[in-house]
Amino acid sequence: MVNQLLGISSEKEVGEIAQLFSDFVDGCLSVPVSLPGFAYHTAMNARKNIIGKINKIIADTRHGDTSGGGLVRRLVEEGSLQDDAIADFIINLLFAGNETTAKTMLFAIYFLTSSPEAADQLLEEHRNIRNKRLNSEGEVDMITWEDYKSMSFTQNVIDETLRLGGIAIWLMREAKEDVEYQDYVIPKGSFVVPFLSAVHQDESFYEEAVIFNPCRWVDPKNQDKRNWRNSPYYSPFGGGARLCPGAELARLQIALFLHYFVDSS
């Protein structure tokens, strides 16, 4: 991903950015105390250093160096974004495209280990897909889009993992005008922080809400809730104009990971 976004292929440089990125992520949700020794302070310094590296690539590109640069170089050449916007955009892509999906994969494995029946059903689905891909020479063909679309139980596992262990447990929004909600008035300019996990684990919406049960999504009464693009009961990717643009890609990556993980186990 570092190579694709920044055009960096040096193992040393990739390692440096990986360490900085790890420090940045570790402090993102920490207590916001910017003093030496605190995770937040380390995270902000790491972010500053990452942006410095991105800005150097931007500067090199503007001075005619087209030997690398990845997506950064393309954004500079396109000219539609200011340099600080490009740096911020790349930071967001690094975070959204790596940390969130990887941790969701880990949560999926964790939940499956506590649910042998779900794990067995998932394994059966993927073994059937694998058997269909065996060619006449006994080799397994590459997985296809049709194979992905046939992973119905896998989608149940992904939805249940996102419901119980979604990385985006809260959002932050700003009221653009006074908003009346029940007996309250939210003044214009106020920040509102909806906790998605509070809804996802609400017993009034989901029976045995804290139990990992992928089969709950087969229940007809949960079908409307499952529409993560606009459901008020299930919003693992946010909603509205700021709905996660990588949602479908993330689901695809998780499904492919589960396919090869259980198929090789």
CSV table of N, CA and C in Angstrom, one decimal, residues 2 19 25 38 44 49 56 63-64 67 76 82 137 191 197 201 207 210 223 241 243 263:
chain,number,residue,atom,x,y,z
A,2,VAL,N,2.0,1.2,0.8
A,2,VAL,CA,2.9,2.4,0.8
A,2,VAL,C,3.4,2.6,-0.6
A,19,GLN,N,6.5,1.9,10.9
A,19,GLN,CA,6.7,2.2,12.3
A,19,GLN,C,6.0,3.5,12.7
A,25,VAL,N,-1.4,5.2,14.8
A,25,VAL,CA,-2.6,4.5,15.0
A,25,VAL,C,-2.8,4.2,16.5
A,38,PHE,N,3.3,10.3,26.5
A,38,PHE,CA,1.9,10.0,26.3
A,38,PHE,C,1.8,9.5,24.8
A,44,MET,N,1.0,12.2,17.4
A,44,MET,CA,1.0,13.5,16.7
A,44,MET,C,2.4,13.7,16.0
A,49,ASN,N,5.7,13.5,11.0
A,49,ASN,CA,6.8,12.9,10.2
A,49,ASN,C,6.3,12.3,9.0
A,56,LYS,N,7.7,15.9,1.0
A,56,LYS,CA,8.9,15.8,0.2
A,56,LYS,C,8.6,15.2,-1.2
A,63,HIS,N,9.1,19.5,-8.8
A,63,HIS,CA,10.4,19.9,-9.4
A,63,HIS,C,10.8,18.9,-10.5
A,64,GLY,N,9.9,18.1,-11.0
A,64,GLY,CA,10.1,17.3,-12.2
A,64,GLY,C,10.5,15.9,-12.0
A,67,SER,N,9.9,9.7,-11.2
A,67,SER,CA,10.4,8.4,-11.1
A,67,SER,C,9.6,7.5,-10.1
A,76,VAL,N,-0.8,15.3,-7.6
A,76,VAL,CA,0.0,16.6,-7.8
A,76,VAL,C,-0.2,17.0,-9.3
A,82,GLN,N,-4.8,21.1,-3.0
A,82,GLN,CA,-3.7,21.7,-2.4
A,82,GLN,C,-2.8,20.7,-1.8
A,137,GLU,N,-7.0,-30.7,-14.5
A,137,GLU,CA,-5.6,-31.1,-14.1
A,137,GLU,C,-5.5,-31.2,-12.6
A,191,PHE,N,-21.2,19.8,18.3
A,191,PHE,CA,-20.7,18.5,17.8
A,191,PHE,C,-21.6,17.4,18.4
A,197,SER,N,-21.9,1.5,18.3
A,197,SER,CA,-21.9,0.2,19.0
A,197,SER,C,-23.0,0.1,20.0
A,201,GLN,N,-25.5,-3.1,19.6
A,201,GLN,CA,-25.6,-4.1,20.7
A,201,GLN,C,-26.8,-3.8,21.6
A,207,GLU,N,-31.9,-9.7,19.3
A,207,GLU,CA,-31.9,-10.7,20.4
A,207,GLU,C,-30.5,-11.2,20.7
A,210,VAL,N,-25.2,-9.4,22.4
A,210,VAL,CA,-23.8,-9.5,22.6
A,210,VAL,C,-23.2,-10.8,22.2
A,223,GLN,N,-33.7,-8.3,7.9
A,223,GLN,CA,-33.2,-8.0,6.6
A,223,GLN,C,-33.2,-6.5,6.3
A,241,ALA,N,-23.6,11.5,3.5
A,241,ALA,CA,-22.6,12.0,2.5
A,241,ALA,C,-21.2,11.5,2.9
A,243,LEU,N,-20.5,8.4,4.1
A,243,LEU,CA,-20.4,7.0,4.1
A,243,LEU,C,-19.1,6.5,3.6
A,263,ASP,N,-9.8,-22.2,4.1
A,263,ASP,CA,-9.6,-23.2,3.1
A,263,ASP,C,-8.2,-23.9,3.3
